[in-house]
Coordinates of C-alpha atoms in Angstrom, one line a residue:
X820 CA 134.0 114.5 114.9
X821 CA 132.3 114.5 111.5
X822 CA 133.6 111.1 110.6
X823 CA 132.5 109.7 114.0
X824 CA 128.9 110.7 113.2
X825 CA 128.9 108.2 110.4
X826 CA 130.7 105.3 112.1
X827 CA 129.2 102.0 110.9
X828 CA 128.5 98.7 112.5
X829 CA 129.7 95.5 110.9
X830 CA 127.1 92.8 110.3
X831 CA 129.2 90.2 112.2
X832 CA 129.3 92.5 115.2
X833 CA 125.5 93.1 115.1
X834 CA 124.8 89.4 115.0
X835 CA 127.2 88.7 117.9
X836 CA 125.5 91.4 120.0
X837 CA 122.1 89.9 119.3
X838 CA 123.3 86.4 120.2
X839 CA 124.5 87.7 123.6
X840 CA 121.0 89.1 124.3
X841 CA 120.6 91.0 127.6
X842 CA 123.8 90.6 129.5
X843 CA 122.1 91.7 132.7
X844 CA 120.0 88.6 132.9
X845 CA 121.8 86.4 130.4
X846 CA 118.6 85.9 128.5
X847 CA 117.5 86.4 124.9
X848 CA 114.2 86.4 123.0
X849 CA 112.2 83.3 122.3
X850 CA 112.4 81.9 118.7
X851 CA 108.8 80.9 118.1
X852 CA 107.7 82.4 114.7
X853 CA 107.4 80.7 111.3
X854 CA 106.3 82.1 107.9
X855 CA 102.6 81.6 108.6
X856 CA 102.9 83.5 111.9
X857 CA 104.8 86.3 110.1
X858 CA 102.2 86.5 107.3
X859 CA 99.5 86.6 110.0
X860 CA 101.3 89.5 111.8
X861 CA 101.6 91.3 108.4
X862 CA 97.9 90.9 107.7
X863 CA 97.1 91.8 111.3
X864 CA 99.0 95.1 110.9
X865 CA 97.8 96.0 107.4
X866 CA 94.1 95.0 107.6
X867 CA 92.9 97.3 110.3
X868 CA 92.2 101.0 110.4
X869 CA 92.8 101.2 106.6
X870 CA 90.0 98.8 105.5
X871 CA 87.6 99.7 108.4
X872 CA 88.1 103.4 108.5
X873 CA 90.4 105.4 106.2
X874 CA 89.3 103.7 103.0
X875 CA 86.0 105.6 103.3
X876 CA 87.6 109.1 103.1
X877 CA 90.0 108.0 100.3
X878 CA 87.0 106.6 98.3
X879 CA 85.0 109.8 98.8
X880 CA 88.0 111.8 97.4
X881 CA 88.9 109.6 94.5
X882 CA 85.8 107.7 93.7
X883 CA 86.0 104.1 92.4
X884 CA 89.4 105.0 90.9
X885 CA 90.8 104.8 94.4
X886 CA 91.7 101.2 93.5
X887 CA 94.5 102.5 91.4
X888 CA 95.9 104.3 94.4
X889 CA 95.8 101.1 96.4
X890 CA 97.6 99.3 93.6
X891 CA 100.2 102.0 93.3
X892 CA 100.8 102.1 97.0
X893 CA 101.0 98.4 97.1
X894 CA 103.6 98.4 94.4
X895 CA 105.7 101.1 96.2
X896 CA 105.5 99.1 99.4
X897 CA 106.4 95.9 97.5
X898 CA 109.6 97.6 96.2
X899 CA 110.4 98.7 99.8
X900 CA 109.5 95.2 101.0
X901 CA 112.2 93.7 98.7
X902 CA 114.7 96.1 100.3
X903 CA 113.6 95.2 103.8
X904 CA 113.7 91.5 102.9
X905 CA 117.3 91.7 101.6
X906 CA 118.4 93.5 104.8
X907 CA 116.4 91.2 107.0
X908 CA 118.2 88.2 105.4
X909 CA 121.5 90.0 105.8
X910 CA 121.0 91.2 109.4
X911 CA 118.3 89.0 111.0
X912 CA 118.0 90.9 114.2
X913 CA 115.4 93.2 115.8
X914 CA 115.8 96.8 114.8
X915 CA 114.3 97.0 111.4
X916 CA 115.3 100.0 109.3
X917 CA 117.3 101.4 112.3
X918 CA 119.7 98.4 112.2
X919 CA 119.9 98.4 108.4
X920 CA 120.8 102.1 108.3
X921 CA 123.6 101.5 110.9
X922 CA 125.2 99.1 108.4
X923 CA 124.7 101.2 105.3
X924 CA 125.0 104.8 106.3
X925 CA 126.4 105.0 109.8
X926 CA 125.3 106.0 113.3
X927 CA 123.8 109.5 112.7
X928 CA 121.5 108.3 110.0
X929 CA 120.7 105.2 112.1
X930 CA 119.6 107.4 115.0
X931 CA 117.5 109.6 112.6
X932 CA 115.7 106.5 111.2
X933 CA 115.3 105.1 114.7
X934 CA 113.8 108.4 115.8
X935 CA 111.5 108.3 112.8
X936 CA 110.4 104.8 113.6
X937 CA 109.3 106.0 117.0
X938 CA 107.0 108.3 115.1
X939 CA 105.8 105.5 112.9
X940 CA 105.0 103.0 115.7
X941 CA 103.9 105.3 118.5
X942 CA 101.9 107.8 116.5
X943 CA 100.6 105.0 114.3
X944 CA 99.2 103.3 117.4
X945 CA 97.7 106.5 118.5
X946 CA 95.8 106.7 115.2
X947 CA 94.6 103.2 115.4
X948 CA 93.6 103.6 119.1
X949 CA 91.5 106.6 118.1
X950 CA 89.8 104.7 115.3
X951 CA 89.2 101.7 117.6
X952 CA 87.6 104.1 120.1
X953 CA 85.2 105.4 117.4
X954 CA 84.1 101.8 116.4
X955 CA 83.8 100.7 120.0
X956 CA 81.6 103.6 121.1
X957 CA 79.5 103.1 118.0
X958 CA 79.1 99.5 118.9
X959 CA 78.1 100.4 122.4
X960 CA 75.5 102.8 121.1
X961 CA 74.0 100.0 118.9
X962 CA 73.4 97.5 121.8
X963 CA 69.8 96.9 122.4
X964 CA 68.4 94.6 125.2
X965 CA 64.6 95.1 125.4
X966 CA 64.3 92.9 128.5
X967 CA 66.6 95.2 130.4
X968 CA 65.2 98.3 128.7
X969 CA 68.6 99.1 127.2
X970 CA 68.5 101.1 124.0
X971 CA 72.2 101.6 123.4
X972 CA 75.0 102.6 125.8
X973 CA 75.9 106.2 125.0
X974 CA 79.1 107.6 126.4
X975 CA 79.3 111.4 126.6
X976 CA 80.8 113.0 123.5
X977 CA 83.5 114.7 125.5
X978 CA 84.7 111.3 126.7
X979 CA 85.2 109.9 123.2
X980 CA 87.3 112.4 121.3
X981 CA 90.3 114.6 121.6
X982 CA 90.5 118.2 122.8
X983 CA 91.5 119.7 119.4
X984 CA 88.8 117.9 117.4
X985 CA 86.2 119.2 119.8
X986 CA 87.5 122.7 119.7
X987 CA 88.0 122.9 116.0
X988 CA 84.7 121.2 115.3
X989 CA 82.9 123.8 117.5
X990 CA 84.6 126.7 115.6
X991 CA 83.9 125.1 112.2
X992 CA 80.2 124.6 113.2
X993 CA 79.9 128.3 114.2
X994 CA 81.5 129.4 110.9
X995 CA 79.1 127.2 108.8
X996 CA 76.1 128.4 110.7
X997 CA 77.1 132.0 110.1
X998 CA 77.3 131.1 106.4
X999 CA 73.7 129.9 106.4
X1000 CA 73.8 126.2 107.4
X1001 CA 71.4 124.8 109.9
X1002 CA 72.8 122.9 112.8
X1003 CA 70.7 119.9 112.0
X1004 CA 72.1 119.8 108.5
X1005 CA 75.8 119.8 109.6
X1006 CA 77.9 116.7 109.2
X1007 CA 77.4 114.4 112.1
X1008 CA 81.1 114.5 113.1
X1009 CA 81.0 118.3 113.3
X1010 CA 77.9 118.2 115.4
X1011 CA 79.4 115.6 117.8
X1012 CA 82.6 117.7 118.1
X1013 CA 80.7 120.9 118.8
X1014 CA 78.5 119.1 121.3
X1015 CA 81.5 117.6 123.0
X1016 CA 83.0 121.1 123.4
X1017 CA 79.7 122.6 124.7
X1018 CA 78.9 119.8 127.2
X1019 CA 82.4 119.0 128.5
X1020 CA 83.2 119.7 132.2
X1021 CA 84.8 123.0 132.6
X1022 CA 87.6 123.7 135.2
X1023 CA 88.9 127.2 135.3
X1024 CA 87.9 127.9 131.7
X1025 CA 89.6 124.6 130.5
X1026 CA 87.3 122.2 128.7
X1027 CA 88.0 118.6 129.8
X1028 CA 87.8 116.5 126.6
X1029 CA 89.7 113.2 126.4
X1030 CA 89.4 109.9 124.5
X1031 CA 89.0 107.4 127.4
X1032 CA 88.2 104.2 125.4
X1033 CA 91.5 104.7 123.4
X1034 CA 93.3 104.8 126.8
X1035 CA 91.7 101.5 127.9
X1036 CA 92.6 99.5 124.8
X1037 CA 96.2 100.7 124.9
X1038 CA 96.6 99.6 128.5
X1039 CA 95.2 96.1 127.6
X1040 CA 97.4 95.6 124.5
X1041 CA 100.5 96.8 126.3
X1042 CA 99.8 94.2 129.0
X1043 CA 99.4 91.5 126.4
X1044 CA 102.7 92.4 124.7
X1045 CA 104.5 92.5 128.0
X1046 CA 103.4 88.9 128.8
X1047 CA 105.2 87.4 125.8
X1048 CA 105.5 86.7 122.1
X1049 CA 103.7 83.4 122.2
X1050 CA 100.6 85.0 123.8
X1051 CA 100.8 87.9 121.3
X1052 CA 101.1 85.5 118.4
X1053 CA 98.1 83.4 119.5
X1054 CA 96.0 86.5 120.0
X1055 CA 97.1 88.0 116.7
X1056 CA 96.3 84.8 114.8
X1057 CA 92.9 84.5 116.3
X1058 CA 92.0 88.1 115.5
X1059 CA 93.3 87.7 111.9
X1060 CA 91.0 84.7 111.4
X1061 CA 88.0 86.7 112.6
X1062 CA 88.6 89.7 110.4
X1063 CA 89.4 87.8 107.3
X1064 CA 86.2 85.8 107.7
X1065 CA 84.2 89.0 108.1
X1066 CA 85.9 90.6 105.0
X1067 CA 85.1 87.6 102.9
X1068 CA 81.5 87.7 104.2
X1069 CA 81.3 91.4 103.2
X1070 CA 82.6 90.6 99.7
X1071 CA 80.3 87.6 99.3
X1072 CA 77.2 89.5 100.3
X1073 CA 78.1 92.9 99.0
X1074 CA 78.8 91.8 95.4
X1075 CA 75.0 91.1 95.0
X1076 CA 74.2 94.7 95.9
X1077 CA 76.6 96.4 93.5
X1078 CA 75.1 98.8 91.1
X1079 CA 77.6 99.5 88.3
X1080 CA 76.0 102.9 87.7
X1081 CA 77.8 104.0 90.9
X1082 CA 81.1 103.4 89.1
X1083 CA 80.3 106.1 86.6
X1084 CA 82.2 108.4 86.6
X1085 CA 85.0 106.1 87.7
X1086 CA 87.4 109.0 88.5
X1087 CA 85.1 111.9 89.3
X1088 CA 87.8 114.2 90.7
X1089 CA 90.5 113.2 88.3
X1090 CA 94.0 112.2 89.3
X1091 CA 94.2 114.9 91.9
X1092 CA 91.2 113.5 93.7
X1093 CA 92.8 110.0 93.6
X1094 CA 96.1 111.3 94.9
X1095 CA 94.4 113.2 97.7
X1096 CA 94.0 109.9 99.5
X1097 CA 97.7 109.1 99.6
X1098 CA 98.1 109.5 103.3
X1099 CA 95.0 107.5 104.2
X1100 CA 95.8 104.7 101.7
X1101 CA 99.5 104.5 102.6
X1102 CA 98.6 104.4 106.3
X1103 CA 96.7 101.2 105.5
X1104 CA 100.0 99.5 104.4
X1105 CA 102.6 100.6 106.9
X1106 CA 102.4 97.7 109.2
X1107 CA 104.3 95.2 107.0
X1108 CA 107.7 96.5 108.1
X1109 CA 106.8 95.7 111.7
X1110 CA 107.4 92.1 110.7
X1111 CA 111.1 92.8 110.4
X1112 CA 111.3 93.8 114.1
X1113 CA 110.6 90.2 115.1
X1114 CA 113.6 88.8 113.3
X1115 CA 115.3 87.5 116.5
X1116 CA 112.1 85.6 117.4
X1117 CA 111.9 83.8 114.0
X1118 CA 112.9 80.2 113.6
X1119 CA 114.5 80.8 110.2
X1120 CA 114.5 84.6 109.6
X1121 CA 116.6 84.6 106.4
X1122 CA 114.0 82.4 104.7
X1123 CA 110.8 83.3 106.4
X1124 CA 110.9 87.1 106.8
X1125 CA 111.0 87.9 103.0
X1126 CA 108.2 85.4 102.4
X1127 CA 106.0 86.7 105.2
X1128 CA 106.3 90.3 104.0
X1129 CA 105.5 89.6 100.4
X1130 CA 102.6 87.3 101.1
X1131 CA 101.1 89.8 103.5
X1132 CA 101.2 92.7 100.9
X1133 CA 99.8 90.5 98.1
X1134 CA 96.9 89.2 100.2
X1135 CA 96.0 92.6 101.6
X1136 CA 96.1 94.4 98.3
X1137 CA 93.7 92.0 96.7
X1138 CA 91.3 92.5 99.7
X1139 CA 91.7 96.3 99.6
X1140 CA 90.9 96.5 95.9
X1141 CA 87.9 94.2 96.2
X1142 CA 86.5 96.0 99.2
X1143 CA 86.9 99.4 97.5
X1144 CA 85.0 98.2 94.4
X1145 CA 82.2 96.8 96.5
X1146 CA 81.8 99.9 98.7
X1147 CA 81.8 102.3 95.7
X1148 CA 79.4 99.9 93.9
X1149 CA 76.8 99.7 96.6
X1150 CA 76.6 103.4 97.4
X1151 CA 77.8 106.6 95.7
X1152 CA 81.4 107.5 96.5
X1153 CA 80.2 110.9 97.8
X1154 CA 78.6 109.3 100.9
X1155 CA 81.6 107.4 102.0
X1156 CA 83.4 110.1 104.0
X1157 CA 82.6 108.5 107.3
X1158 CA 84.6 106.9 110.0
X1159 CA 83.1 103.4 109.7
X1160 CA 82.5 103.0 105.9
X1161 CA 81.8 99.2 105.9
X1162 CA 79.2 99.3 108.7
X1163 CA 77.7 102.5 107.1
X1164 CA 77.3 100.9 103.7
X1165 CA 75.4 97.8 104.9
X1166 CA 73.3 100.0 107.2
X1167 CA 72.3 102.0 104.1
X1168 CA 71.0 98.9 102.3
X1169 CA 69.2 97.8 105.5
X1170 CA 71.4 94.8 106.4
X1171 CA 71.5 95.8 110.1
X1172 CA 72.8 92.4 111.2
X1173 CA 75.8 92.4 108.9
X1174 CA 76.5 96.0 109.8
X1175 CA 76.6 95.0 113.5
X1176 CA 78.9 92.0 112.7
X1177 CA 81.3 94.4 110.9
X1178 CA 81.3 96.8 113.8
X1179 CA 82.2 93.9 116.2
X1180 CA 84.9 92.6 113.8
X1181 CA 86.4 96.1 113.4
X1182 CA 87.0 96.2 117.1
X1183 CA 89.1 93.0 116.9
X1184 CA 90.7 94.1 113.6
X1185 CA 92.1 97.3 115.0
X1186 CA 93.1 95.7 118.2
X1187 CA 95.3 93.3 116.2
X1188 CA 97.0 96.3 114.5
X1189 CA 97.7 97.8 117.9
X1190 CA 99.2 94.5 119.0
X1191 CA 101.7 94.3 116.1
X1192 CA 102.7 98.0 116.4
X1193 CA 103.0 97.8 120.1
X1194 CA 105.4 94.8 119.6
X1195 CA 107.5 96.7 117.1
X1196 CA 108.3 99.8 119.1
X1197 CA 109.9 98.2 122.1
X1198 CA 112.2 96.1 119.9
X1199 CA 113.4 99.2 118.1
X1200 CA 114.3 100.8 121.4
X1201 CA 115.9 97.6 122.5
X1202 CA 118.2 97.6 119.5
X1203 CA 119.1 101.3 120.0
X1204 CA 119.8 100.6 123.7
X1205 CA 122.1 97.7 122.8
X1206 CA 124.2 100.2 120.8
X1207 CA 124.3 102.7 123.6
X1208 CA 122.2 105.3 122.0
X1209 CA 119.5 104.9 124.7
X1210 CA 119.9 103.9 128.4
X1211 CA 120.6 100.3 129.2
X1212 CA 117.2 99.8 130.8
X1213 CA 115.5 99.8 127.3
X1214 CA 117.3 96.6 126.4
X1215 CA 116.4 94.8 129.5
X1216 CA 114.8 91.4 128.8
X1217 CA 112.2 90.1 131.3
X1218 CA 113.7 86.8 132.8
X1219 CA 110.3 85.0 132.7
X1220 CA 108.4 86.5 129.7
X1221 CA 111.4 87.0 127.5
X1222 CA 110.2 90.4 126.3
X1223 CA 111.8 93.8 126.4
X1224 CA 109.9 94.7 129.5
X1225 CA 110.9 98.2 130.4
X1226 CA 110.7 99.4 126.7
X1227 CA 107.2 97.8 126.5
X1228 CA 105.9 99.7 129.5
X1229 CA 107.4 103.0 128.3
X1230 CA 105.8 102.4 124.9
X1231 CA 102.5 102.1 126.6
X1232 CA 102.8 105.5 128.3
X1233 CA 104.2 107.1 125.1
X1234 CA 101.1 105.9 123.1
X1235 CA 98.4 106.2 125.8
X1236 CA 98.9 109.8 126.9
X1237 CA 98.8 111.5 123.5
X1238 CA 95.9 109.3 122.4
X1239 CA 93.8 111.1 124.9
X1240 CA 94.4 114.5 123.3
X1241 CA 95.7 114.2 119.7
X1242 CA 93.8 114.7 116.4
X1243 CA 93.3 111.7 114.1
X1244 CA 94.3 113.5 110.8
X1245 CA 97.3 115.1 112.4
X1246 CA 98.7 111.8 113.7
X1247 CA 97.9 109.9 110.5
X1248 CA 99.9 112.2 108.3
X1249 CA 102.8 112.4 110.7
X1250 CA 102.9 108.6 110.9
X1251 CA 102.8 108.3 107.1
X1252 CA 105.7 110.7 106.5
X1253 CA 107.9 109.1 109.2
X1254 CA 107.3 105.7 107.7
X1255 CA 107.9 106.8 104.1
X1256 CA 111.2 108.3 105.2
X1257 CA 112.2 105.0 106.7
X1258 CA 111.3 103.2 103.5
X1259 CA 113.3 105.7 101.4
X1260 CA 116.4 105.1 103.5
X1261 CA 116.0 101.3 103.4
X1262 CA 115.8 101.4 99.6
X1263 CA 118.8 103.8 99.5
X1264 CA 120.7 101.5 101.9
X1265 CA 120.4 98.6 99.5
X1266 CA 121.7 100.8 96.7
X1267 CA 124.6 102.0 98.8
X1268 CA 125.6 98.4 99.7
X1269 CA 125.0 97.2 96.1
X1270 CA 128.7 97.1 95.2
X1271 CA 130.4 97.6 98.6
X1272 CA 133.0 94.8 99.0
X1273 CA 133.3 92.8 102.2
X1274 CA 129.6 92.9 103.1
X1275 CA 128.2 89.6 104.6
X1276 CA 125.2 88.7 102.4
X1277 CA 122.1 86.8 103.3
X1278 CA 120.3 84.1 101.4
X1279 CA 117.8 86.5 99.8
X1280 CA 118.9 89.2 97.3
X1281 CA 116.8 91.5 95.2
X1282 CA 116.8 90.4 91.5
X1283 CA 119.2 92.7 89.7
X1284 CA 117.8 94.7 86.8
X1285 CA 120.0 97.5 85.4
X1286 CA 118.2 100.9 85.8
X1287 CA 120.5 102.7 83.4
X1288 CA 118.0 102.9 80.6
X1289 CA 114.7 102.4 82.4
X1290 CA 114.8 105.4 84.7
X1291 CA 116.0 108.1 82.1
X1292 CA 113.3 106.8 79.7
X1293 CA 110.6 107.0 82.5
X1294 CA 111.8 110.5 83.3
X1295 CA 111.4 111.7 79.7
X1296 CA 108.0 110.0 79.5
X1297 CA 106.9 111.7 82.6
X1298 CA 107.8 115.1 81.2
X1299 CA 105.9 114.3 78.0
X1300 CA 102.8 113.3 79.9
X1301 CA 102.9 116.3 82.1
X1302 CA 103.1 118.8 79.3
X1303 CA 101.0 116.8 76.9
X1304 CA 98.0 115.6 78.9
X1305 CA 98.3 118.0 81.8
X1306 CA 99.7 121.1 80.2
X1307 CA 97.6 123.7 82.1
X1308 CA 98.3 122.1 85.5
X1309 CA 102.0 121.8 84.8
X1310 CA 102.3 125.4 83.6
X1311 CA 100.4 126.6 86.6
X1312 CA 102.9 124.6 88.8
X1313 CA 106.0 126.1 87.1
X1314 CA 104.7 129.7 87.0
X1315 CA 103.1 129.5 90.5
X1316 CA 99.8 130.9 89.1
X1317 CA 97.2 131.9 91.7
X1318 CA 94.8 129.1 92.7
X1319 CA 91.1 129.4 93.8
X1320 CA 90.3 128.6 97.4
X1321 CA 87.8 125.7 97.6
X1322 CA 84.3 126.7 98.8
X1323 CA 84.7 125.5 102.4
X1324 CA 88.0 127.2 102.8
X1325 CA 86.6 130.4 101.2
X1326 CA 83.5 130.6 103.3
X1327 CA 85.0 129.7 106.7
X1328 CA 87.8 132.3 106.3
X1329 CA 85.4 135.3 105.8
X1330 CA 84.3 137.7 108.5
X1331 CA 80.6 138.6 108.9
X1332 CA 80.8 141.7 106.6
X1333 CA 82.4 139.6 103.8
X1334 CA 79.8 136.8 104.3
X1335 CA 77.1 139.4 103.7
X1336 CA 78.8 140.5 100.5
X1337 CA 79.1 136.9 99.3
X1338 CA 75.4 136.0 100.0
X1339 CA 74.3 139.1 98.1
X1340 CA 76.4 138.0 95.1
X1341 CA 74.9 134.5 95.3
X1342 CA 71.4 136.0 95.5
X1343 CA 72.1 138.1 92.4
X1344 CA 73.3 135.0 90.5
X1345 CA 70.2 133.0 91.6
X1346 CA 68.0 135.9 90.6
X1347 CA 69.2 135.6 87.0
X1348 CA 67.6 132.2 86.9
X1349 CA 64.4 133.5 88.5
X1350 CA 65.1 132.0 91.9
X1351 CA 64.8 134.3 95.0
X1352 CA 65.8 133.0 98.4
X1353 CA 66.3 134.8 101.7
X1354 CA 68.2 132.0 103.6
X1355 CA 71.1 131.0 101.4
X1356 CA 73.5 128.2 102.2
X1357 CA 76.7 129.6 100.6
X1358 CA 78.7 126.4 100.7
X1359 CA 75.9 124.3 99.1
X1360 CA 75.5 126.8 96.3
X1361 CA 79.3 127.1 95.6
X1362 CA 79.7 123.3 95.7
X1363 CA 76.9 122.9 93.1
X1364 CA 78.8 125.0 90.5
X1365 CA 81.1 123.3 87.9
X1366 CA 84.8 124.1 88.2
X1367 CA 84.6 126.6 85.4
X1368 CA 81.5 128.3 86.7
X1369 CA 83.0 128.5 90.2
X1370 CA 86.2 130.0 88.8
X1371 CA 84.1 132.6 86.9
X1372 CA 82.1 133.5 90.0
X1373 CA 85.2 133.9 92.1
X1374 CA 86.8 136.1 89.4
X1375 CA 83.8 138.5 89.4
X1376 CA 83.4 138.6 93.1
X1377 CA 84.0 141.8 95.0
X1378 CA 85.7 139.9 97.9
X1379 CA 89.4 140.7 98.6
X1380 CA 91.8 138.8 96.4
X1381 CA 93.6 137.1 99.3
X1382 CA 90.2 135.6 100.4
X1383 CA 89.5 134.3 96.9
X1384 CA 92.9 133.1 95.8
X1385 CA 96.0 131.4 97.1
X1386 CA 99.0 133.0 95.5
X1387 CA 102.7 134.0 96.0
X1388 CA 104.6 132.4 98.9
X1389 CA 101.4 131.1 100.5
X1390 CA 100.9 128.9 97.3
X1391 CA 104.6 128.2 96.5
X1392 CA 105.4 126.8 100.0
X1393 CA 103.0 123.9 99.3
X1394 CA 105.1 123.1 96.2
X1395 CA 108.4 122.8 98.0
X1396 CA 108.2 119.1 98.7
X1397 CA 107.5 118.5 95.0
X1398 CA 110.5 120.6 93.9
X1399 CA 112.6 118.5 96.3
X1400 CA 111.2 115.4 94.7
X1401 CA 112.1 116.5 91.2
X1402 CA 115.6 117.6 92.1
X1403 CA 116.3 114.3 93.9
X1404 CA 114.9 112.4 90.9
X1405 CA 117.5 114.1 88.7
X1406 CA 120.3 113.1 91.1
X1407 CA 119.0 109.5 91.1
X1408 CA 118.9 109.5 87.3
X1409 CA 122.5 110.6 87.2
X1410 CA 123.6 107.8 89.5
X1411 CA 121.5 105.2 87.6
X1412 CA 123.4 106.2 84.4
X1413 CA 126.9 106.3 86.0
X1414 CA 126.6 103.5 88.7
X1415 CA 124.2 101.0 87.0
X1416 CA 121.9 101.0 90.1
X1417 CA 119.5 98.1 90.7
X1418 CA 116.0 99.0 89.4
X1419 CA 113.7 97.6 92.1
X1420 CA 115.2 99.6 95.1
X1421 CA 115.4 102.7 92.8
X1422 CA 111.7 102.4 92.1
X1423 CA 111.0 101.9 95.8
X1424 CA 113.0 105.0 96.6
X1425 CA 111.3 107.2 94.0
X1426 CA 107.7 106.0 94.6
X1427 CA 108.0 106.4 98.4
X1428 CA 109.6 109.8 98.1
X1429 CA 106.8 110.9 95.8
X1430 CA 104.2 109.8 98.4
X1431 CA 106.1 111.9 100.9
X1432 CA 105.7 114.9 98.7
X1433 CA 101.9 114.4 98.5
X1434 CA 101.6 114.8 102.2
X1435 CA 102.0 118.6 102.2
X1436 CA 104.4 121.1 103.6
X1437 CA 102.8 121.3 107.1
X1438 CA 103.7 117.6 107.6
X1439 CA 107.2 118.2 106.4
X1440 CA 107.6 121.0 108.9
X1441 CA 106.2 118.8 111.7
X1442 CA 108.5 116.0 110.7
X1443 CA 111.4 118.4 110.5
X1444 CA 110.8 119.6 114.1
X1445 CA 110.6 116.0 115.3
X1446 CA 114.0 115.2 113.7
X1447 CA 115.6 118.4 115.2
X1448 CA 114.4 117.3 118.7
X1449 CA 115.8 113.8 118.0
X1450 CA 119.1 115.3 116.8
X1451 CA 119.5 117.3 120.0
X1452 CA 118.9 114.2 122.1
X1453 CA 121.5 112.3 120.1
X1454 CA 124.1 115.0 120.6
X1455 CA 123.4 115.3 124.3
X1456 CA 123.3 111.5 125.0
X1457 CA 123.6 109.0 122.1
X1458 CA 126.9 110.3 120.6
X1459 CA 128.7 110.1 123.9
X1460 CA 127.3 106.8 125.1
X1461 CA 127.5 104.9 121.8
X1462 CA 129.4 101.7 122.1
X1463 CA 131.2 102.5 118.9
X1464 CA 132.3 105.7 120.5
X1465 CA 133.7 103.9 123.6
X1466 CA 135.5 101.4 121.4
X1467 CA 137.2 104.1 119.5
X1468 CA 138.4 106.1 122.5

């Protein structure tokens, strides 16, 4: 049975199955896409929530130096794109990383990656739908029609966010007010979440909170994708033109308002602050691999798919770096932790018209991301169904529209229902880790097939550079930098030294008695400088301290040690992903030396694995649970219904 779990498909067999299409109706997908269309799809997927939403939080964490994170992430995605391009040229069918893994690793790994791609596309669309809803409701609230006495259309807060955001926001607001903050001074997002919880309809003690605009856009996009590739392509191209025009307008106008003093300090929170935005920045790039799911609808996939992927990444990286520099140049990076950073920035410099144009374009931009992702998911399911790993209905092609009709409708339900209730940060991180896992396996697949005889090759192959000397040299250099420039941080990592809780985590974890103790200690510190205050905002005071002063205050505090420090297993568990990364790097280095592996896919594997490790242990656990559920489904259904299983019986 163990060998059967890793049974592989031959490239010739995959191509023959794709050529047959849907045997039920005797139909196949329309071949309508060229390199311009593929590049447009890539831009449609990449330029969306990243540039209109998540770029703000990443810039607030890393400052202007966030551009280096965009460049690093683009390089990692480019390495992975080379691997995707080689596979797409070799196996030009729908299925993306799922199909590629079936060729390189076998059925079990193919199922795992297919299950991961469900997370990427479905959860990714949930994230974008939530961001779209934020922009759309903001746009409605800004509508002013004096003749009709309309001063903005305001939907109730409980109708525009998910249940968990409202609940946690209310709890967080209560904790901050107990610590001395005024409700009016709380972050606007926290106030909205708390208000949504307090004003939501209540049935039997259950607060009714759901994101209804997100539901509406998903229904519309699903209908559009169901109707056909040509319609989807035309809609995507139109939306890409709109958002590129707006981004160029933003750059052309914004450059005249840049104050270079806002770029000093360039990296205010150091490398840790820059890397804190890995999830948000990587999420901005994940759409490029959706291009590979359209392989069967390309006129010349072996030539056009590689070109479309690379052009999309290059164009989008230039735009991301330029936008990040303009945003952090116009206002301080500290003020950018908002859901609509582009509109916010131009609102701050009193360019209300441009702010409104950006808000309108963001609605189109995010809709185009939804469109591309909503096309990708059904085609993954279609490929899995062709192989018998999912029921036959998932590979059904509509006789008129030539789309995977049943799979498209199911995708709509899978995305729409969770979008009503799920949290934005939760789904962003889960989407990122699932996508990175797919990238890692695609890069590894190229390495596995590097010297395998009898493999049918495509027209595009990754340029070969021997990694035998580069990777060991990079490993040694990395150790030198870690213990040279970052000796204290590296030592703390190895010895698992206790770490201070940040001010917000510290204050919100304390009970009322402990808060009283903390405020007395702050009053004592302020008294030393001649300042006496009755109403103290603990978080504001602690945030005003330098890292060394904060560390000294924490060390002298009478609060319990477990409230002040993260230590022991509670601290070590967060380092497990990084230890996994280091161990895998040593294994990769061994194979680079002994097998002369190709450098570009090795770099893609290492960089994507590193970004996985930066996402945190909670995301690894969530991803692990997702994979276990998928494995159970495979054992119960996929293993027994696989076409390879029936052929071998």
